[in-house]
XYZ file of C-alpha atoms in Angstrom:
756
model
C -245.134 52.655 -123.400
C -244.696 54.248 -119.949
C -248.449 54.070 -119.346
C -248.549 50.387 -120.276
C -245.614 49.693 -117.948
C -247.315 51.506 -115.084
C -250.537 49.596 -115.695
C -248.569 46.351 -115.816
C -246.805 47.116 -112.530
C -250.074 48.168 -110.905
C -251.763 44.966 -112.000
C -248.742 42.976 -110.859
C -248.840 44.322 -107.319
C -252.619 44.115 -107.170
C -252.237 40.513 -108.157
C -249.681 40.133 -105.399
C -252.154 41.478 -102.844
C -254.832 39.250 -104.307
C -252.551 36.230 -104.214
C -251.611 36.885 -100.589
C -255.262 37.321 -99.646
C -256.320 34.220 -101.527
C -253.438 32.267 -100.033
C -254.391 33.090 -96.439
C -258.091 32.642 -97.180
C -257.360 29.332 -98.837
C -255.338 28.105 -95.884
C -257.958 29.283 -93.404
C -260.746 27.871 -95.565
C -258.921 24.558 -95.765
C -258.600 24.523 -91.975
C -262.324 25.319 -91.653
C -263.228 22.603 -94.141
C -261.106 20.056 -92.325
C -262.642 21.131 -89.010
C -266.147 20.979 -90.481
C -265.445 17.548 -91.920
C -264.209 16.392 -88.541
C -267.260 17.835 -86.740
C -269.751 16.509 -89.279
C -268.068 13.118 -89.249
C -268.116 12.987 -85.455
C -271.727 14.122 -85.257
C -272.797 11.727 -87.993
C -271.011 8.818 -86.368
C -272.538 9.732 -83.028
C -276.013 9.980 -84.575
C -275.596 6.669 -86.325
C -274.362 5.046 -83.155
C -277.355 6.425 -81.277
C -279.798 5.307 -83.981
C -278.173 1.889 -84.057
C -278.517 1.570 -80.298
C -282.108 2.771 -80.272
C -283.050 0.419 -83.073
C -281.452 -2.481 -81.250
C -283.393 -1.514 -78.141
C -286.587 -1.127 -80.177
C -286.081 -4.604 -81.614
C -285.581 -6.041 -78.117
C -288.666 -4.219 -76.809
C -290.769 -5.544 -79.682
C -289.536 -9.029 -78.948
C -290.695 -8.662 -75.378
C -294.013 -7.184 -76.527
C -294.412 -10.092 -78.986
C -293.790 -12.605 -76.217
C -296.090 -10.835 -73.839
C -298.896 -10.620 -76.373
C -298.326 -14.191 -77.434
C -298.448 -15.308 -73.787
C -301.634 -13.337 -73.176
C -303.345 -14.716 -76.263
C -302.069 -18.210 -75.510
C -303.483 -18.040 -71.993
C -306.897 -17.013 -73.323
C -306.775 -19.780 -75.954
C -305.933 -22.403 -73.344
C -308.697 -21.222 -71.036
C -311.233 -21.554 -73.844
C -309.804 -24.878 -74.977
C -310.160 -26.223 -71.412
C -313.749 -25.099 -71.003
C -316.017 -28.203 -70.616
C -318.914 -26.854 -72.664
C -316.551 -25.735 -75.442
C -314.879 -29.111 -75.541
C -318.237 -30.806 -75.873
C -319.174 -28.462 -78.699
C -315.870 -29.267 -80.440
C -316.381 -32.954 -79.817
C -319.939 -32.765 -81.145
C -318.719 -30.545 -84.006
C -321.357 -28.000 -82.961
C -320.364 -25.082 -85.209
C -322.863 -22.542 -83.859
C -321.809 -23.192 -80.288
C -318.147 -22.940 -81.282
C -318.685 -19.652 -83.157
C -320.664 -18.250 -80.233
C -317.870 -19.022 -77.803
C -315.249 -17.726 -80.202
C -317.141 -14.479 -80.881
C -317.676 -13.894 -77.185
C -313.963 -14.315 -76.392
C -312.872 -12.400 -79.523
C -315.010 -9.463 -78.513
C -313.684 -9.480 -74.970
C -310.018 -9.760 -76.091
C -310.347 -7.339 -79.053
C -309.117 -9.926 -81.488
C -309.400 -9.650 -85.226
C -310.250 -13.312 -85.698
C -310.684 -16.699 -84.029
C -311.262 -20.206 -85.319
C -311.295 -23.888 -84.442
C -309.021 -26.010 -86.612
C -309.900 -29.674 -86.535
C -307.473 -32.504 -86.800
C -308.850 -33.132 -90.216
C -307.845 -29.657 -91.330
C -311.400 -28.300 -91.292
C -311.632 -24.775 -89.882
C -314.539 -23.087 -88.168
C -313.585 -19.366 -88.369
C -315.097 -16.243 -86.972
C -314.014 -12.669 -87.787
C -311.513 -13.813 -90.371
C -311.688 -16.158 -93.311
C -308.767 -18.430 -93.975
C -307.705 -18.868 -97.550
C -306.507 -22.287 -98.597
C -302.814 -21.350 -98.401
C -303.133 -19.929 -94.917
C -305.215 -22.916 -93.704
C -302.735 -25.379 -95.155
C -299.722 -23.570 -93.691
C -301.411 -23.340 -90.265
C -302.494 -26.978 -90.235
C -299.110 -28.279 -91.303
C -297.339 -26.161 -88.766
C -299.557 -27.323 -85.860
C -299.706 -30.924 -86.967
C -295.937 -31.120 -87.239
C -295.537 -29.947 -83.681
C -294.332 -26.471 -84.704
C -294.728 -23.279 -82.677
C -298.076 -22.477 -81.142
C -297.408 -18.768 -81.733
C -296.182 -17.125 -84.926
C -296.934 -15.101 -88.040
C -299.437 -16.304 -90.591
C -300.233 -14.524 -93.856
C -303.979 -14.453 -94.424
C -305.302 -12.812 -97.532
C -301.920 -11.253 -98.169
C -301.781 -9.604 -94.737
C -299.682 -10.742 -91.746
C -301.411 -11.849 -88.562
C -300.036 -12.749 -85.163
C -301.555 -16.200 -84.564
C -301.657 -18.160 -81.280
C -303.010 -21.747 -81.042
C -303.929 -24.005 -78.101
C -304.991 -27.695 -78.356
C -308.535 -28.671 -77.289
C -308.340 -31.112 -74.379
C -310.623 -34.067 -75.152
C -310.110 -37.768 -74.609
C -308.942 -37.889 -78.167
C -307.249 -35.076 -80.230
C -310.007 -32.889 -81.571
C -308.255 -29.769 -82.902
C -306.958 -26.400 -81.880
C -308.322 -23.064 -80.761
C -306.627 -20.346 -82.881
C -306.623 -16.627 -82.144
C -305.467 -14.166 -84.888
C -304.522 -10.520 -84.424
C -303.812 -8.347 -87.491
C -300.289 -6.895 -87.718
C -301.498 -3.766 -89.556
C -300.272 -0.146 -89.771
C -302.064 0.858 -86.595
C -300.244 -1.762 -84.563
C -296.949 -0.750 -86.221
C -297.605 2.876 -85.288
C -298.112 1.829 -81.689
C -294.765 0.133 -81.844
C -293.137 3.209 -83.512
C -294.462 5.383 -80.675
C -292.476 3.385 -78.158
C -289.142 4.471 -79.799
C -287.416 7.779 -78.850
C -286.149 8.162 -82.407
C -288.059 8.514 -85.653
C -288.851 4.933 -86.611
C -291.009 3.032 -89.102
C -291.934 -0.636 -88.580
C -293.259 -3.230 -90.999
C -293.568 -6.972 -91.119
C -291.908 -8.289 -94.267
C -290.878 -11.561 -95.802
C -287.169 -12.129 -96.473
C -285.859 -8.502 -96.556
C -283.129 -8.101 -99.210
C -280.957 -5.362 -97.632
C -281.423 -5.560 -93.889
C -279.012 -7.452 -91.710
C -280.715 -9.872 -89.326
C -280.245 -8.848 -85.712
C -277.745 -6.020 -86.577
C -278.665 -2.458 -87.772
C -277.127 -1.500 -91.137
C -277.070 1.663 -93.313
C -278.879 1.333 -96.630
C -279.791 3.647 -99.496
C -283.514 4.178 -99.887
C -285.593 6.380 -102.094
C -285.554 9.046 -99.360
C -281.820 8.913 -98.716
C -279.677 7.030 -96.228
C -281.529 5.044 -93.585
C -280.657 2.652 -90.747
C -282.512 -0.729 -90.943
C -282.856 -3.653 -88.519
C -284.586 -6.976 -89.321
C -285.969 -8.713 -86.202
C -286.942 -12.378 -86.877
C -290.495 -13.500 -86.013
C -291.742 -17.092 -85.607
C -293.765 -18.321 -88.576
C -296.115 -21.237 -89.170
C -294.711 -21.536 -92.706
C -291.056 -22.651 -92.591
C -290.575 -21.632 -96.231
C -291.711 -18.051 -95.586
C -289.453 -16.481 -92.992
C -290.963 -13.396 -91.466
C -289.200 -10.404 -90.013
C -290.074 -7.180 -88.321
C -288.249 -4.521 -90.393
C -287.409 -1.359 -88.455
C -286.277 1.664 -90.541
C -284.988 5.030 -89.272
C -283.971 7.798 -91.800
C -280.591 9.281 -90.891
C -281.503 12.777 -92.087
C -284.216 12.913 -89.440
C -281.661 11.763 -86.905
C -279.330 14.589 -88.056
C -282.054 17.231 -87.969
C -281.332 18.286 -84.353
C -277.793 19.105 -85.443
C -278.781 21.393 -88.321
C -278.610 24.472 -86.122
C -275.100 23.441 -85.049
C -274.057 23.145 -88.691
C -275.604 26.511 -89.485
C -273.686 28.105 -86.652
C -270.500 26.462 -87.814
C -271.066 27.784 -91.370
C -271.849 31.274 -90.064
C -268.765 31.280 -87.872
C -266.637 30.046 -90.821
C -268.022 32.707 -93.176
C -267.452 35.416 -90.607
C -263.909 34.135 -90.035
C -263.217 34.144 -93.780
C -264.546 37.676 -94.115
C -262.436 38.906 -91.197
C -259.405 37.056 -92.548
C -259.925 38.502 -96.031
C -260.151 42.025 -94.694
C -257.177 41.608 -92.404
C -255.089 39.911 -95.062
C -255.950 42.597 -97.619
C -254.890 45.318 -95.196
C -251.722 43.386 -94.310
C -250.826 42.651 -97.928
C -251.491 46.254 -98.862
C -249.126 47.336 -96.132
C -246.535 44.932 -97.532
C -246.982 45.728 -101.227
C -247.240 49.513 -100.984
C -243.556 50.001 -100.083
C -242.611 47.353 -102.653
C -244.696 49.189 -105.252
C -243.013 52.464 -104.357
C -239.607 50.781 -104.541
C -240.452 49.252 -107.930
C -241.613 52.634 -109.240
C -238.376 54.196 -108.056
C -236.366 51.456 -109.789
C -238.155 52.023 -113.100
C -237.734 55.780 -112.864
C -234.068 55.221 -112.110
C -233.899 53.022 -115.205
C -235.281 55.959 -117.215
C -232.598 58.266 -115.853
C -234.461 59.897 -112.950
C -232.731 59.892 -109.603
C -235.584 59.366 -107.157
C -235.570 57.914 -103.680
C -237.956 55.315 -102.340
C -239.880 56.248 -99.159
C -238.634 54.488 -96.021
C -241.751 53.687 -94.003
C -240.468 51.020 -91.616
C -237.378 49.542 -90.046
C -238.004 45.984 -91.198
C -236.413 44.217 -94.154
C -238.372 46.256 -96.710
C -237.439 49.482 -94.975
C -233.763 48.493 -94.941
C -234.035 47.554 -98.607
C -235.472 50.982 -99.434
C -232.689 52.664 -97.443
C -230.070 50.627 -99.317
C -231.705 51.567 -102.609
C -231.575 55.257 -101.692
C -227.898 54.924 -100.815
C -227.276 53.228 -104.151
C -229.120 56.041 -105.965
C -226.899 58.592 -104.259
C -223.781 56.697 -105.282
C -225.038 56.399 -108.860
C -225.832 60.114 -108.976
C -222.332 61.015 -107.803
C -220.732 58.478 -110.118
C -222.713 59.664 -113.128
C -221.797 63.243 -112.344
C -218.141 62.242 -112.333
C -218.493 60.192 -115.514
C -220.394 62.995 -117.217
C -217.697 65.450 -116.262
C -215.035 63.057 -117.531
C -216.982 62.458 -120.749
C -217.372 66.169 -121.436
C -213.963 67.442 -120.274
C -210.338 66.941 -121.195
C -208.499 65.301 -118.333
C -205.192 66.998 -119.035
C -206.369 70.612 -119.180
C -209.756 70.455 -117.481
C -211.298 72.166 -120.519
C -214.485 70.867 -122.164
C -213.784 68.293 -124.882
C -214.963 67.614 -128.405
C -218.297 66.095 -127.310
C -219.045 69.172 -125.253
C -218.264 71.361 -128.244
C -220.573 69.280 -130.440
C -223.383 69.851 -127.955
C -222.698 73.566 -127.850
C -222.908 73.786 -131.620
C -226.320 72.099 -131.554
C -228.513 72.698 -134.581
C -228.495 76.519 -134.630
C -228.033 77.740 -138.187
C -226.077 80.815 -137.052
C -223.676 78.756 -134.924
C -220.135 78.467 -136.304
C -217.371 76.315 -134.892
C -213.897 77.843 -134.827
C -210.910 75.577 -134.238
C -207.576 77.132 -133.278
C -204.531 75.005 -133.994
C -201.244 75.700 -132.240
C -198.592 75.886 -134.935
C -195.479 73.764 -134.394
C -197.365 71.994 -131.610
C -195.069 68.956 -131.473
C -191.981 71.156 -131.364
C -193.319 73.244 -128.501
C -194.588 70.198 -126.606
C -191.283 68.377 -126.923
C -189.496 71.486 -125.738
C -191.562 72.200 -122.595
C -192.976 68.720 -121.820
C -196.463 67.243 -121.781
C -197.509 68.630 -118.375
C -196.362 72.130 -119.200
C -198.088 71.904 -122.589
C -201.311 71.020 -120.815
C -201.008 74.118 -118.602
C -200.191 76.235 -121.649
C -203.316 75.041 -123.467
C -205.432 75.747 -120.385
C -204.092 79.319 -120.222
C -204.566 79.737 -123.973
C -208.142 78.447 -123.691
C -208.929 80.934 -120.940
C -207.438 83.740 -123.038
C -209.492 82.835 -126.123
C -212.647 82.473 -124.020
C -212.132 85.931 -122.557
C -211.576 87.404 -126.029
C -214.795 85.677 -127.229
C -216.915 87.274 -124.442
C -216.764 84.224 -122.186
C -217.680 81.592 -124.784
C -216.768 78.108 -123.437
C -213.519 76.830 -124.872
C -213.021 73.120 -125.633
C -209.964 71.032 -126.383
C -210.701 69.079 -129.556
C -207.341 67.516 -130.390
C -203.804 67.389 -129.141
C -203.056 70.928 -130.255
C -206.525 72.196 -131.160
C -208.907 74.389 -129.178
C -212.430 75.196 -130.302
C -215.361 77.400 -129.469
C -218.761 78.298 -130.902
C -219.544 81.781 -132.147
C -222.745 83.259 -133.544
C -222.377 84.864 -136.961
C -224.812 85.772 -139.728
C -222.543 84.667 -142.559
C -219.390 82.734 -143.354
C -217.475 85.948 -143.990
C -218.434 87.328 -140.594
C -217.428 84.080 -138.872
C -214.100 84.020 -140.759
C -213.387 87.637 -139.808
C -214.101 86.874 -136.141
C -211.799 83.841 -136.264
C -208.954 85.860 -137.778
C -209.389 88.540 -135.119
C -209.360 86.005 -132.258
C -206.318 84.161 -133.648
C -204.377 87.401 -134.025
C -205.386 88.731 -130.586
C -204.448 85.510 -128.766
C -200.953 85.239 -130.268
C -199.116 86.706 -127.306
C -196.379 84.823 -125.409
C -197.519 82.629 -122.526
C -195.326 82.186 -119.494
C -194.644 78.542 -118.673
C -192.309 77.596 -115.832
C -191.145 81.213 -115.671
C -190.203 81.387 -119.368
C -192.277 83.010 -122.134
C -193.418 80.697 -124.953
C -194.352 82.253 -128.287
C -197.659 80.986 -129.697
C -198.827 81.120 -133.309
C -202.390 80.084 -134.171
C -204.175 79.008 -137.323
C -207.975 78.936 -137.388
C -210.503 76.801 -139.234
C -214.149 77.854 -139.492
C -217.177 75.722 -140.391
C -220.929 75.680 -139.976
C -223.387 72.820 -140.124
C -223.290 70.629 -143.206
C -226.239 70.375 -145.549
C -228.681 67.468 -145.293
C -227.048 64.318 -146.617
C -223.563 65.761 -146.363
C -220.715 63.355 -145.728
C -219.529 65.639 -142.930
C -222.572 66.949 -141.076
C -220.579 67.656 -137.910
C -219.359 71.271 -137.792
C -216.418 70.181 -135.626
C -215.200 67.753 -138.318
C -215.637 70.398 -140.984
C -213.758 72.959 -138.885
C -210.889 70.477 -138.362
C -210.612 70.016 -142.137
C -210.809 73.793 -142.600
C -207.873 74.092 -140.191
C -205.855 71.667 -142.330
C -206.877 73.568 -145.462
C -205.749 76.846 -143.879
C -202.353 75.392 -143.031
C -202.002 73.889 -146.499
C -202.720 77.279 -148.099
C -200.567 79.095 -145.490
C -203.461 81.264 -144.342
C -204.092 82.399 -140.785
C -207.753 81.340 -141.057
C -209.869 79.535 -143.617
C -213.458 78.419 -143.949
C -214.309 74.854 -144.909
C -214.056 74.396 -148.700
C -216.222 71.447 -149.701
C -215.016 71.463 -153.291
C -211.369 71.219 -152.251
C -212.272 68.524 -149.753
C -213.756 66.359 -152.488
C -215.162 62.964 -151.696
C -212.591 61.021 -149.642
C -215.290 58.790 -148.183
C -216.329 57.720 -151.650
C -212.705 57.182 -152.652
C -212.170 54.701 -149.809
C -213.982 52.035 -151.786
C -211.938 52.625 -154.927
C -209.119 50.271 -154.001
C -211.370 47.264 -153.407
C -213.198 48.126 -156.628
C -209.867 48.505 -158.431
C -208.880 44.939 -157.593
C -212.194 43.769 -159.033
C -211.727 46.031 -162.048
C -208.452 44.287 -162.931
C -210.354 41.021 -163.346
C -213.374 42.568 -165.080
C -211.382 44.306 -167.827
C -212.184 47.827 -166.623
C -208.469 48.681 -166.346
C -206.438 49.088 -169.515
C -203.163 50.552 -170.771
C -202.895 53.568 -173.037
C -199.658 54.163 -174.891
C -198.050 57.558 -175.632
C -195.451 57.559 -178.426
C -191.834 58.682 -177.926
C -190.238 60.284 -180.975
C -186.554 59.588 -181.617
C -184.775 62.576 -183.224
C -181.955 60.453 -184.672
C -184.189 57.651 -185.970
C -186.723 60.250 -187.042
C -189.564 58.088 -185.907
C -191.352 56.537 -182.971
C -189.075 54.008 -181.308
C -190.831 53.660 -177.996
C -194.066 54.119 -176.104
C -194.900 54.818 -172.462
C -197.605 52.630 -170.907
C -200.093 54.713 -168.947
C -202.795 53.078 -166.849
C -206.453 53.971 -167.417
C -209.566 52.948 -165.445
C -213.091 53.306 -166.769
C -215.429 52.909 -163.778
C -218.962 51.628 -164.557
C -220.527 54.410 -162.458
C -217.895 57.131 -162.160
C -216.595 56.919 -165.664
C -212.906 57.697 -166.186
C -211.022 57.761 -162.875
C -207.927 59.932 -162.689
C -204.682 57.896 -162.545
C -203.309 60.358 -159.994
C -206.217 59.376 -157.687
C -206.283 55.599 -157.869
C -202.520 55.105 -158.304
C -201.803 57.378 -155.358
C -204.313 55.482 -153.196
C -202.883 52.164 -154.357
C -199.455 53.327 -153.195
C -200.849 54.343 -149.793
C -202.738 51.103 -149.241
C -200.094 48.700 -150.535
C -202.109 47.646 -153.604
C -199.611 49.188 -156.000
C -197.755 45.897 -156.414
C -200.614 43.820 -157.951
C -201.462 46.834 -160.099
C -197.857 47.143 -161.354
C -197.500 43.402 -161.899
C -200.627 43.487 -164.045
C -199.229 46.438 -166.015
C -195.922 44.617 -166.673
C -197.695 41.484 -167.932
C -200.056 43.568 -170.058
C -197.181 45.625 -171.515
C -195.275 42.473 -172.447
C -198.323 41.060 -174.257
C -198.976 44.365 -176.046
C -195.313 44.593 -177.084
C -195.660 41.199 -178.744
C -198.772 42.469 -180.529
C -196.849 45.540 -181.782
C -193.979 43.356 -182.955
C -196.377 41.111 -184.824
C -197.703 44.224 -186.606
C -194.168 45.202 -187.599
C -193.517 47.791 -184.882
C -190.501 47.005 -182.720
C -190.854 49.481 -179.871
C -189.465 49.803 -176.382
C -192.305 49.900 -173.840
C -191.772 52.048 -170.752
C -193.612 51.129 -167.526
C -193.772 53.409 -164.473
C -192.509 51.766 -161.277
C -193.560 53.180 -157.901
C -190.795 54.079 -155.497
C -192.473 51.886 -152.853
C -191.640 48.822 -154.926
C -187.919 49.546 -155.100
C -187.485 48.214 -151.560
C -189.499 45.058 -152.304
C -187.043 42.315 -153.261
C -189.797 39.858 -154.186
C -191.166 42.371 -156.697
C -187.702 42.705 -158.192
C -187.601 38.914 -158.493
C -190.946 38.972 -160.285
C -189.951 41.738 -162.733
C -186.607 40.160 -163.620
C -188.263 36.742 -164.095
C -191.038 38.126 -166.339
C -188.595 40.008 -168.562
C -186.158 37.122 -168.747
C -188.881 34.627 -169.599
C -190.564 36.773 -172.249
C -187.438 38.457 -173.681
C -189.303 41.753 -173.633
C -187.653 45.104 -174.232
C -188.948 47.093 -171.271
C -187.894 50.332 -169.690
C -188.777 51.031 -166.063
C -189.435 54.712 -165.376
C -188.541 55.666 -161.807
C -188.753 59.100 -160.197
C -185.564 60.345 -158.627
C -187.339 61.117 -155.343
C -188.383 57.434 -155.080
C -184.772 56.576 -154.371
C -184.533 58.887 -151.376
C -186.806 56.815 -149.072
C -184.477 53.819 -148.768
C -181.580 54.680 -151.070
C -179.411 51.616 -150.469
C -182.206 49.130 -151.134
C -183.518 51.152 -154.088
C -180.077 51.362 -155.696
C -179.550 47.601 -155.301
C -182.918 46.937 -156.959
C -182.070 49.296 -159.848
C -178.748 47.506 -160.253
C -180.628 44.196 -160.545
C -182.837 45.694 -163.258
C -179.798 46.936 -165.151
C -178.044 43.572 -164.842
C -181.189 41.882 -166.223
C -181.128 44.086 -169.315
C -184.047 46.267 -168.254
C -183.539 49.919 -169.138
C -184.049 52.432 -166.341
C -185.365 55.941 -166.919
C -185.297 58.770 -164.361
C -188.754 60.321 -164.686
C -189.843 63.914 -163.928
C -186.302 65.187 -163.550
C -186.245 68.745 -162.253
C -189.709 68.689 -160.632
C -188.312 67.994 -157.186
C -185.126 68.679 -155.284
C -182.858 66.918 -157.752
C -179.703 65.540 -156.229
C -176.580 65.130 -158.293
C -175.367 62.569 -155.771
C -178.200 60.186 -156.560
C -177.953 61.014 -160.251
C -174.354 59.921 -160.174
C -175.070 56.667 -158.322
C -178.139 55.501 -160.235
C -177.420 53.097 -163.128
C -179.938 54.723 -165.450
C -180.129 54.711 -169.229
C -182.435 57.661 -169.733
C -183.307 60.978 -168.131
C -186.729 62.536 -168.713
C -186.971 66.295 -168.304
C -190.177 67.327 -166.546
C -192.763 68.994 -168.769
C -192.840 72.109 -166.569
C -189.556 73.169 -168.236
C -190.549 72.127 -171.768
C -193.870 74.006 -171.754
C -191.989 77.281 -171.196
C -189.370 76.865 -173.909
C -191.241 79.121 -176.335
C -191.274 82.092 -173.971
C -188.591 81.634 -171.343
C -184.889 81.826 -172.070
C -184.204 80.667 -168.513
C -186.121 77.433 -169.131
C -184.182 76.946 -172.357
C -180.908 77.411 -170.518
C -181.901 74.886 -167.850
C -183.029 72.353 -170.451
C -179.823 72.746 -172.470
C -177.638 72.356 -169.372
C -179.603 69.278 -168.288
C -179.188 67.689 -171.718
C -175.449 68.339 -171.659
C -175.196 66.984 -168.104
C -177.072 63.813 -168.996
C -174.990 63.238 -172.096
C -171.913 63.743 -170.006
C -173.119 60.953 -167.720
C -173.903 58.700 -170.675
C -177.652 59.087 -170.469
C -180.169 59.629 -173.202
C -182.561 62.540 -172.731
C -186.330 62.542 -173.306
C -188.285 65.781 -173.141
C -191.878 65.498 -171.826
C -194.680 67.909 -172.639
C -193.738 68.759 -176.213
C -196.828 70.487 -177.600
C -195.538 73.031 -180.144
C -193.350 72.765 -183.252
C -191.121 75.524 -181.815
C -190.383 73.482 -178.722
C -189.681 70.473 -180.911
C -187.272 72.450 -183.067
C -185.465 73.914 -180.048
C -185.040 70.468 -178.520
C -183.641 69.136 -181.770
C -181.121 71.960 -181.809
C -180.156 71.331 -178.180
C -179.309 67.726 -178.979
C -182.226 66.126 -177.174
C -182.563 62.435 -177.972
C -186.312 61.894 -177.768
C -189.522 63.938 -177.493
C -192.849 63.034 -175.926
C -196.007 65.108 -175.781
C -199.322 65.944 -177.414
C -197.517 67.167 -180.533
C -196.068 63.712 -181.009
C -199.198 61.865 -179.942
C -201.701 61.604 -177.138
C -202.032 58.414 -175.032
C -204.175 55.923 -176.963
C -205.384 52.339 -176.584
C -203.508 49.585 -178.364
C -205.900 49.435 -181.316
C -205.713 53.200 -181.898
C -201.924 53.110 -181.520
C -201.649 50.467 -184.245
C -203.834 52.515 -186.556
C -201.721 55.615 -185.891
C -198.356 53.963 -186.338
C -199.080 52.289 -189.659
C -199.810 55.272 -191.908
C -198.607 58.175 -189.830
C -195.051 57.212 -188.886
C -193.547 58.145 -192.246
C -195.553 61.354 -192.458
C -194.565 62.348 -188.965
C -190.924 61.724 -189.754
C -191.160 63.960 -192.779
C -192.989 66.620 -190.797
C -190.444 66.856 -188.054
């Protein structure tokens, strides 16, 4: 992952350098392109303007040459036409004489052809043969008074033709001179132009503009063309001199300029690329170093970025370094605060956890200051903090300098190395005993007593893997067993984490039918039979099996779920009592009521309403100690039960600190002697004396007496002799479901009465 990040950052900053270089090169290249476009456009426009001017000049020069040649040929034609002998030959229609004169003049003038055209249209040619179309066009043009000089197409080729009339008394014809407008003559004309030029005589050019040079697309590229009009003997066939100049040949002198411009541009781009790369590298290197420092800081390394300049980047790097220093100092303070107790300055629980680590021979020992709250309230919080600091230093010195940590308000802990639990426990006992010397606080000695808890690392999958947690529980276990030191007992600890879910599961179990009532019979000595039953709650868990009532009822009391549980038990007991009555067994059903419900007026309303509505014969069993929490409220609730006709039984009498005051004030109907006295009746005369005196006391107060825990016939006989009213225990019958209770009562009640 780190390698990929470094590669990504490297590529990022390389891309930054590349982008900067490309940006500057692009801008410079754009400027070069715009400059090149401007130069090329200017040069091209200048070349075109020059070509246009030269072509216009060439057209004007050719016009002058045409006029001059026409004038020269016309002069020669007129001289011949005025010759007396020639006129006679024309008049006499002497063809040989005419051809002789024409050949002589044609040779001297270098003409391509000459002829005499009669007024009848008959031609006497020499050097050139007129086709019918050319003869007709020439005759019509001369006869109609057209130009005496112009272009005539003979045999598909253009000729410059000049005519002069033959002077005779009557019109006789014309002397015509013809000069071929061929490629040689056009090349002579092209040689007169300073620019590359091609000339041709054409009929009706399609693209050229007459008298004005224009740019046209030809097979060889762009060219400049100019069409110069020429006189023609055929009005229907307009003739032009077409001048063409290719623009690429006009631009050829500038090719070296363009090459130099390209070379200069390429060299400029290369220099710019190199300079920009060096500049961007100088810019990105400190940014890269700063980015690397930021990422290393993110990973927990305090590194500083190099400050290589005094510009903005340099100031940014300096600010980053200052921030790193502040973070380092702040983290050091936070780390110290996280690993130390602020009141005593000692290391804290987290520090102790780190010290314990994963070493198998490491044992955590927690020392708890006995009567911590008493001592703290006596000397004050600040003084208690100083006392713990002194005590921590003392324990650390006794443990060969092992760091001491404050784990709780009155708990100090350290880590020792021991090969076994016994060795660790022995060391803890020694340290606790050695440290229990008075500590002077504010000039007065304060006695200190310590209890130690010892624990190692939990096994894999343990609910308490932390040795500090296990040592804290061991400390509680040591205090509960009144030992100076104890090691963590996992069996005694049980599974409190698993029990946390029991209450929520219990509420579901009420609806799913997992909770039921079992009934234990109560034998009446006077009636000599079972006259009542005690409803005992049972829970069969789908995974755990039978759950102890002491566990789930105790947790229900602690969490406030005892009320819905008790309400369910009352409703269930009322329904089961109706079932018993229907089977012919009229029994009083006793239901245990938690002391926490005696101060709940709404529960009292519920119980009174249920009993009044159903007419049930219920007895609420209440422990005497339940009254001591809120005696006034509890006594008022019991009075309401009594007024509603609900019997009240004082359960487990003698198991606690029984108070005759409460016994006198409670409106009870029954007193149940705790089974701890009944189980010893067979062997202990003292227990018998206590039971007998309790029975007499209860009778004196108008209470019936029920003895719990009757398991032997001897105990049953002794209770009968003592005047006990009722007996309850395994001898009479174990708790059983309703169906089993019905089966037991039907056949066994008479036999039991006879047996007892």
